[in-house]
């Protein structure tokens, strides 16, 4: 319900919002999130407290509203961002630099922990202006994979100074996003409508598989993998279309779902309840895709915390529910789609879901937190 | 130039040096030239010179060049005055960080208003517009609170001063807006009008709030030295219940004068007030009020309150005694509070159009010739006089932002109050102000996105402005370029779409990112550029003997049809794939088609024919007799018909190649005749 959403205008355009992951045994909903800004003269990484639910009004005026804990200046637009662990955030910059920031929780400060200058670059890494935007980052502690406008893929380790592996010219077009498929395999999407699998164990500098949109090669902007069924992959394109791929078969998407009217900037399966999927777009909308509606006995793991409990649901999840994503016409009877922002006008650049909580950020310089997503 | 300056650029001294200007979309660059005042006659030259434009042009270019270096040097301390460049912005408030909240949040309200259906008629439409007005005000107030918070929490006195100034500007903006809302948007009628004005005064005269708090929170309010002041404040603002509540405390402490208190309390209780509903007519109210007034008069005349000057003065106030009210000048602080108090106790059924008389006389009485009215007073006065255009004009001059006038004017326009007022330059005032505001947004590093929607709702010039402004947005990343592109595509701004894609494609090409370059030209359907990129691919191939970016070329799909050259590139790559897969007959057929169907550019035929060589040399015969003839014709066309024939003859390598081809073709023809003859014969 809309009344559970709290908003805050933050005087900077938000390019990324990310919940801090919860510790393995946590029962409480997430409470802290990070944001990154873009297109400012002075861009920032900020850590916010989501605000107390239930304790509204106790500590005065700011009941329920997110409030700033600390922030730090960031060189260039924040293109992508991910938590490495509870304290560290990896940030991709439009300058091509990749930085790990550490959030010191005892004194609420942020500091740059490690930096790979110009991890992405055009022509020559050493020239003063050769940086190429790093467009995507994904981490699985201690490994960090980044992709960029230079078509390069970098594999870093949080504790190593130099890249573990670099694939130069991995893609002749811009790589827009990256995610892990399995521990050693990654998925990338690019600006000519391709989805590629890369096996980082292999020394060949070529993808192990290429999937492609039929017809017009509409650029793909985001990618996410089903948390339990690893062969199910969702991507979002420039035309706002949501594509579901089964990477076990074929080279084309299983289904194409009409969604937004402009670029889909992010797509996320709910980490612990993957019947739910969330997408946001340049057209100012944020959609909730729900395939669970048809199931009478709906297992609920939503309040059990974060990504760490995803495994738990795997064994019990109803096979027919999962394959709802793969059915030929998922809109027919199994999917319920809700736009969570009816009157927005400017782009929703980013969203993140964890437990019962949703956070998103916009070009209208506002961040929104919904703490009762499934209420 | 000889007009009185309306804005002074601090630091720029026109008396010492010549100044020159460069006009930008949202700002003016002012810099000092090297011409000293001694050569000041040159400025006269300007108008007398036979070719002033040339002179001015050179002078400006030279100065601009210096200004550029100057601005770099100027960042250091103590730069020479001649090397300074001043940036004069037309909307300086755009750059205040805290106000970005105002710009963003009000953008949403603005959009809601533009989209709101005008089909709602009469009351519900008015209610809708009043709500919009209230929403705008609540954003101003929220911003004010943030700014106040910032002022309180900062330790830097300079910053604190800045914030406080902003708070007072925002507060004045809200004050004006609120009055406009009552008078123009809601257009409150006699009766409710007074109630609205009372609310307005209560909301905005906060100077006395701290005093009220202090007295009310003291242990025994009635003993407090400011007790009667607070009672007066309540009475002056028409807050009767609060005044009575305080008085009852004093009464219980003075049993001897209990009767007097009771009478005053009764008078205050009985005071007739206009109602918001339709429960009583104005005539009924006036009648009741007349009775009550006479009752007050009686008590004053028979000296009921003579023993207590405080209560006597309150009674005089209730009677609308101007002198008695004016005595409380310090408690009212402003002339418009005086006006509303005066109306409350003498003309509670004042009609909107009568306001101007009372307003003018209230201001004169209150200021009493001691001080002259300030800009804010003039604006409020214009509002009371229902001079909407005057209000907007004055606000435009006084405020350092376009936000206020642009949004207020737009709202008033939606109330259909501003029609028939076209300005001399062709568009109306609403549009003019929106254009100014949006141009300011576009001059800002980040707020430009908001400006787009404002331009959309300027029917006359919005499109042109958007086209001019959008081209100046720096395309720092592909992501940003995509956002700008989306804006242009949604508005069918084809020229801008092409130009953005071209810029991005050029950038990609410079960085050797052929794939990206191609996808940008595909997006713009720019065939010429796709051809250029295809040529780059082919050139690379000719130089290196292998294709780069196979992932792209192998997956061109329908985009291959964008340009002939791209089609050729795709097909040529297909030939190589077929050849690599040893599907020779298919490869041969494709190769030949590329030439005979004129898909391949002539300049590439030699390469294609050379590619045919290994096929001609295969053990098995691949080209049929007919195909071989065609190949031969291609070769002859190329060597004979080619105007560059000279080149071939001069070039030994080329000549050898042609000879080799001829030989291979002849041998193939021989083999195929034998083979075809054998097949036919058998």
Short mmCIF file of C-alpha atoms in Angstrom, two decimals, chain B residues 311-612:
data_model
loop_
_atom_site.label_atom_id
_atom_site.label_comp_id
_atom_site.label_asym_id
_atom_site.label_seq_id
_atom_site.Cartn_x
_atom_site.Cartn_y
_atom_site.Cartn_z
CA UNK B 311 -9.82 45.63 29.58
CA UNK B 312 -10.99 49.01 28.45
CA UNK B 313 -8.54 48.96 25.58
CA UNK B 314 -9.70 45.47 24.62
CA UNK B 315 -13.24 46.69 24.52
CA UNK B 316 -12.16 49.58 22.30
CA UNK B 317 -10.47 47.10 19.99
CA UNK B 318 -13.67 45.08 19.83
CA UNK B 319 -15.36 48.27 18.75
CA UNK B 320 -12.85 48.72 15.96
CA UNK B 321 -11.36 51.87 17.45
CA UNK B 322 -8.46 52.61 15.11
CA UNK B 323 -6.41 54.48 17.66
CA UNK B 324 -6.79 51.72 20.22
CA UNK B 325 -5.71 49.14 17.64
CA UNK B 326 -2.83 51.26 16.41
CA UNK B 327 -1.58 51.55 19.97
CA UNK B 328 -0.77 47.84 19.74
CA UNK B 329 1.42 48.41 16.70
CA UNK B 330 4.33 46.48 18.20
CA UNK B 331 2.15 43.43 18.72
CA UNK B 332 0.97 43.44 15.13
CA UNK B 333 4.36 44.17 13.56
CA UNK B 334 2.96 44.67 10.08
CA UNK B 335 0.45 46.89 8.38
CA UNK B 336 -1.38 43.94 6.87
CA UNK B 337 -2.01 42.51 10.32
CA UNK B 338 -3.41 45.92 11.23
CA UNK B 339 -5.57 45.78 8.12
CA UNK B 340 -7.04 42.40 8.97
CA UNK B 341 -7.66 43.33 12.63
CA UNK B 342 -9.33 46.50 11.49
CA UNK B 343 -11.54 44.58 9.08
CA UNK B 344 -12.40 42.03 11.75
CA UNK B 345 -13.69 44.64 14.17
CA UNK B 346 -15.13 47.22 11.78
CA UNK B 347 -15.95 45.59 8.44
CA UNK B 348 -16.32 41.83 8.92
CA UNK B 349 -18.33 41.49 5.72
CA UNK B 350 -15.82 43.29 3.56
CA UNK B 351 -16.15 42.51 -0.15
CA UNK B 352 -13.08 41.58 -2.20
CA UNK B 353 -13.17 44.74 -4.27
CA UNK B 354 -13.42 46.98 -1.21
CA UNK B 355 -10.14 45.62 0.12
CA UNK B 356 -8.03 48.09 -1.82
CA UNK B 357 -9.36 51.11 0.11
CA UNK B 358 -8.84 49.60 3.52
CA UNK B 359 -5.45 48.23 2.52
CA UNK B 360 -4.16 51.57 1.31
CA UNK B 361 -5.40 53.47 4.36
CA UNK B 362 -4.13 50.75 6.72
CA UNK B 363 -0.68 50.97 5.24
CA UNK B 364 -0.67 54.76 5.42
CA UNK B 365 -1.89 54.77 9.01
CA UNK B 366 0.47 52.05 10.12
CA UNK B 367 3.59 53.42 8.50
CA UNK B 368 2.48 56.93 9.45
CA UNK B 369 5.01 58.54 7.15
CA UNK B 370 7.84 57.25 9.30
CA UNK B 371 9.04 54.67 6.86
CA UNK B 372 8.44 54.09 3.21
CA UNK B 373 6.89 50.84 1.99
CA UNK B 374 9.27 48.08 1.01
CA UNK B 375 8.98 45.88 -2.06
CA UNK B 376 7.07 43.22 -0.13
CA UNK B 377 4.54 45.86 0.97
CA UNK B 378 4.10 46.96 -2.61
CA UNK B 379 3.52 43.39 -3.77
CA UNK B 380 0.90 42.72 -1.09
CA UNK B 381 -0.73 46.03 -1.85
CA UNK B 382 -0.93 45.14 -5.52
CA UNK B 383 -2.57 41.85 -4.54
CA UNK B 384 -5.15 43.64 -2.37
CA UNK B 385 -5.80 45.87 -5.34
CA UNK B 386 -6.32 42.76 -7.50
CA UNK B 387 -3.56 43.89 -9.81
CA UNK B 388 -2.33 40.40 -10.63
CA UNK B 389 0.06 41.50 -13.32
CA UNK B 390 1.56 44.05 -11.00
CA UNK B 391 2.10 41.33 -8.36
CA UNK B 392 3.90 39.16 -10.87
CA UNK B 393 5.94 42.00 -12.25
CA UNK B 394 7.08 43.18 -8.83
CA UNK B 395 7.94 39.64 -7.78
CA UNK B 396 9.97 39.13 -10.94
CA UNK B 397 12.02 42.18 -10.11
CA UNK B 398 12.50 41.55 -6.42
CA UNK B 399 13.02 37.79 -6.18
CA UNK B 400 16.26 36.21 -7.29
CA UNK B 401 14.51 33.26 -8.89
CA UNK B 402 12.00 32.56 -11.62
CA UNK B 403 10.52 29.64 -9.76
CA UNK B 404 7.97 31.69 -7.86
CA UNK B 405 6.54 33.80 -10.68
CA UNK B 406 6.59 30.94 -13.17
CA UNK B 407 4.59 28.58 -10.97
CA UNK B 408 2.24 31.20 -9.58
CA UNK B 409 1.50 32.58 -13.03
CA UNK B 410 0.88 29.11 -14.38
CA UNK B 411 -1.57 28.42 -11.57
CA UNK B 412 -3.39 31.71 -12.11
CA UNK B 413 -3.52 30.93 -15.80
CA UNK B 414 -5.17 27.61 -15.01
CA UNK B 415 -7.68 29.58 -12.98
CA UNK B 416 -8.39 31.41 -16.25
CA UNK B 417 -7.43 34.73 -14.73
CA UNK B 418 -4.72 35.80 -17.12
CA UNK B 419 -6.31 35.54 -20.52
CA UNK B 420 -6.19 38.34 -23.04
CA UNK B 421 -2.86 39.51 -21.84
CA UNK B 422 -0.45 38.88 -24.66
CA UNK B 423 3.00 40.29 -24.45
CA UNK B 424 4.59 42.13 -27.31
CA UNK B 425 6.90 39.26 -28.24
CA UNK B 426 4.10 36.94 -29.19
CA UNK B 427 3.71 34.53 -26.33
CA UNK B 428 1.79 35.18 -23.18
CA UNK B 429 3.15 35.94 -19.76
CA UNK B 430 2.72 32.41 -18.48
CA UNK B 431 4.79 31.02 -21.28
CA UNK B 432 7.40 33.75 -21.04
CA UNK B 433 7.98 33.06 -17.35
CA UNK B 434 7.99 29.28 -17.77
CA UNK B 435 10.55 29.62 -20.54
CA UNK B 436 12.74 31.75 -18.31
CA UNK B 437 12.50 29.31 -15.43
CA UNK B 438 13.13 26.25 -17.58
CA UNK B 439 16.09 27.94 -19.26
CA UNK B 440 17.53 28.48 -15.81
CA UNK B 441 17.09 24.79 -15.04
CA UNK B 442 18.88 23.90 -18.25
CA UNK B 443 21.84 26.04 -17.29
CA UNK B 444 22.26 23.85 -14.20
CA UNK B 445 24.53 20.86 -14.27
CA UNK B 446 21.91 18.43 -12.96
CA UNK B 447 18.48 20.06 -13.02
CA UNK B 448 18.16 20.17 -16.81
CA UNK B 449 15.90 17.11 -16.85
CA UNK B 450 13.20 19.04 -14.99
CA UNK B 451 13.31 21.80 -17.58
CA UNK B 452 12.18 19.48 -20.35
CA UNK B 453 8.66 19.08 -19.01
CA UNK B 454 8.23 22.83 -18.55
CA UNK B 455 9.17 23.42 -22.17
CA UNK B 456 6.63 20.78 -23.16
CA UNK B 457 3.88 22.91 -21.74
CA UNK B 458 4.90 26.06 -23.57
CA UNK B 459 2.92 25.74 -26.79
CA UNK B 460 4.46 28.71 -28.59
CA UNK B 461 8.21 28.55 -28.14
CA UNK B 462 8.77 25.54 -25.87
CA UNK B 463 9.84 23.27 -28.67
CA UNK B 464 12.38 25.71 -30.08
CA UNK B 465 13.83 26.38 -26.66
CA UNK B 466 14.10 22.67 -25.95
CA UNK B 467 15.84 22.07 -29.25
CA UNK B 468 18.37 24.79 -28.56
CA UNK B 469 19.00 23.78 -24.98
CA UNK B 470 19.15 20.03 -25.40
CA UNK B 471 22.03 20.31 -27.82
CA UNK B 472 24.13 21.92 -25.15
CA UNK B 473 23.83 19.06 -22.68
CA UNK B 474 27.25 17.45 -22.44
CA UNK B 475 27.05 13.74 -23.23
CA UNK B 476 29.56 12.47 -20.72
CA UNK B 477 28.50 8.83 -20.67
CA UNK B 478 26.45 6.61 -22.93
CA UNK B 479 23.88 6.34 -20.18
CA UNK B 480 23.39 10.09 -20.13
CA UNK B 481 23.29 10.19 -23.91
CA UNK B 482 20.53 7.56 -23.81
CA UNK B 483 18.50 9.69 -21.46
CA UNK B 484 18.87 12.76 -23.65
CA UNK B 485 18.10 10.66 -26.69
CA UNK B 486 14.93 9.32 -25.11
CA UNK B 487 13.75 12.88 -24.48
CA UNK B 488 14.32 13.76 -28.13
CA UNK B 489 12.77 10.57 -29.50
CA UNK B 490 9.63 10.98 -27.44
CA UNK B 491 9.18 14.42 -28.99
CA UNK B 492 10.04 13.42 -32.55
CA UNK B 493 13.04 15.74 -32.57
CA UNK B 494 14.62 13.90 -35.47
CA UNK B 495 17.44 16.30 -36.08
CA UNK B 496 18.58 16.18 -32.47
CA UNK B 497 18.29 12.39 -32.43
CA UNK B 498 20.56 12.22 -35.43
CA UNK B 499 23.03 14.64 -34.00
CA UNK B 500 23.27 12.88 -30.63
CA UNK B 501 23.73 9.49 -32.25
CA UNK B 502 26.31 10.93 -34.58
CA UNK B 503 28.26 12.48 -31.74
CA UNK B 504 28.18 9.20 -29.83
CA UNK B 505 29.06 7.16 -32.90
CA UNK B 506 32.00 9.46 -33.66
CA UNK B 507 33.18 9.17 -30.10
CA UNK B 508 32.98 5.39 -30.25
CA UNK B 509 34.77 5.35 -33.58
CA UNK B 510 37.58 7.49 -32.18
CA UNK B 511 37.91 5.01 -29.36
CA UNK B 512 38.01 2.15 -31.83
CA UNK B 513 34.71 0.80 -30.60
CA UNK B 514 33.26 -0.15 -33.95
CA UNK B 515 30.44 -2.19 -32.43
CA UNK B 516 29.24 0.67 -30.27
CA UNK B 517 29.60 3.08 -33.16
CA UNK B 518 27.45 0.88 -35.31
CA UNK B 519 24.74 0.47 -32.71
CA UNK B 520 24.51 4.27 -32.37
CA UNK B 521 24.11 4.73 -36.10
CA UNK B 522 21.55 1.94 -36.22
CA UNK B 523 19.60 3.76 -33.51
CA UNK B 524 19.57 6.95 -35.59
CA UNK B 525 18.95 4.97 -38.81
CA UNK B 526 21.92 6.89 -40.12
CA UNK B 527 22.78 5.02 -43.31
CA UNK B 528 25.70 7.25 -44.26
CA UNK B 529 27.40 6.70 -40.97
CA UNK B 530 26.72 2.97 -41.04
CA UNK B 531 28.46 2.96 -44.42
CA UNK B 532 31.42 4.80 -42.96
CA UNK B 533 31.73 2.27 -40.15
CA UNK B 534 31.33 -0.66 -42.53
CA UNK B 535 34.21 0.74 -44.55
CA UNK B 536 36.30 0.84 -41.41
CA UNK B 537 35.54 -2.84 -40.81
CA UNK B 538 36.41 -3.70 -44.40
CA UNK B 539 39.59 -1.67 -44.26
CA UNK B 540 40.58 -3.47 -41.08
CA UNK B 541 39.89 -6.74 -42.84
CA UNK B 542 41.98 -5.83 -45.85
CA UNK B 543 44.86 -4.82 -43.62
CA UNK B 544 44.77 -7.69 -41.19
CA UNK B 545 43.23 -10.44 -43.24
CA UNK B 546 40.70 -11.26 -40.55
CA UNK B 547 37.56 -9.70 -39.13
CA UNK B 548 37.41 -7.94 -35.83
CA UNK B 549 34.21 -7.80 -33.82
CA UNK B 550 32.74 -11.01 -35.20
CA UNK B 551 30.21 -11.04 -32.37
CA UNK B 552 28.69 -7.98 -33.96
CA UNK B 553 28.99 -8.74 -37.66
CA UNK B 554 27.62 -12.26 -37.27
CA UNK B 555 24.57 -10.90 -35.49
CA UNK B 556 23.56 -7.91 -37.54
CA UNK B 557 20.06 -9.22 -38.14
CA UNK B 558 17.63 -6.88 -39.91
CA UNK B 559 19.85 -3.89 -39.14
CA UNK B 560 22.01 -5.14 -41.98
CA UNK B 561 19.54 -3.51 -44.37
CA UNK B 562 20.29 -0.05 -43.02
CA UNK B 563 22.98 0.65 -45.60
CA UNK B 564 24.17 -1.15 -48.72
CA UNK B 565 27.67 -1.27 -47.37
CA UNK B 566 26.48 -2.84 -44.15
CA UNK B 567 24.58 -5.42 -46.16
CA UNK B 568 27.73 -6.15 -48.07
CA UNK B 569 29.73 -6.44 -44.87
CA UNK B 570 27.28 -8.93 -43.46
CA UNK B 571 27.11 -10.95 -46.66
CA UNK B 572 30.84 -10.90 -47.15
CA UNK B 573 31.32 -12.22 -43.64
CA UNK B 574 28.76 -14.90 -44.47
CA UNK B 575 30.90 -15.88 -47.47
CA UNK B 576 33.86 -16.35 -45.14
CA UNK B 577 31.83 -18.45 -42.80
CA UNK B 578 30.59 -20.68 -45.61
CA UNK B 579 34.13 -20.98 -46.88
CA UNK B 580 35.38 -21.79 -43.41
CA UNK B 581 32.74 -24.51 -43.15
CA UNK B 582 33.90 -25.82 -46.52
CA UNK B 583 30.52 -25.19 -48.12
CA UNK B 584 32.28 -24.17 -51.34
CA UNK B 585 29.44 -24.14 -53.91
CA UNK B 586 27.31 -21.92 -51.67
CA UNK B 587 30.29 -19.71 -50.94
CA UNK B 588 31.05 -19.39 -54.65
CA UNK B 589 27.48 -18.52 -55.51
CA UNK B 590 27.35 -15.85 -52.81
CA UNK B 591 30.67 -14.37 -53.88
CA UNK B 592 29.51 -14.03 -57.45
CA UNK B 593 26.19 -12.50 -56.45
CA UNK B 594 28.00 -9.88 -54.40
CA UNK B 595 29.53 -8.60 -57.64
CA UNK B 596 26.83 -9.24 -60.21
CA UNK B 597 24.08 -7.79 -58.04
CA UNK B 598 26.33 -4.82 -57.33
CA UNK B 599 26.16 -5.29 -53.59
CA UNK B 600 29.93 -5.01 -53.34
CA UNK B 601 31.50 -1.62 -53.92
CA UNK B 602 33.68 -1.60 -57.04
CA UNK B 603 36.72 -0.81 -54.98
CA UNK B 604 36.30 -4.15 -53.28
CA UNK B 605 35.92 -6.30 -56.41
CA UNK B 606 39.58 -7.03 -56.63
CA UNK B 607 39.57 -8.42 -53.12
CA UNK B 608 36.52 -10.53 -53.98
CA UNK B 609 38.11 -11.88 -57.13
CA UNK B 610 41.23 -12.69 -55.17
CA UNK B 611 39.01 -14.52 -52.70
CA UNK B 612 37.75 -16.54 -55.66
#
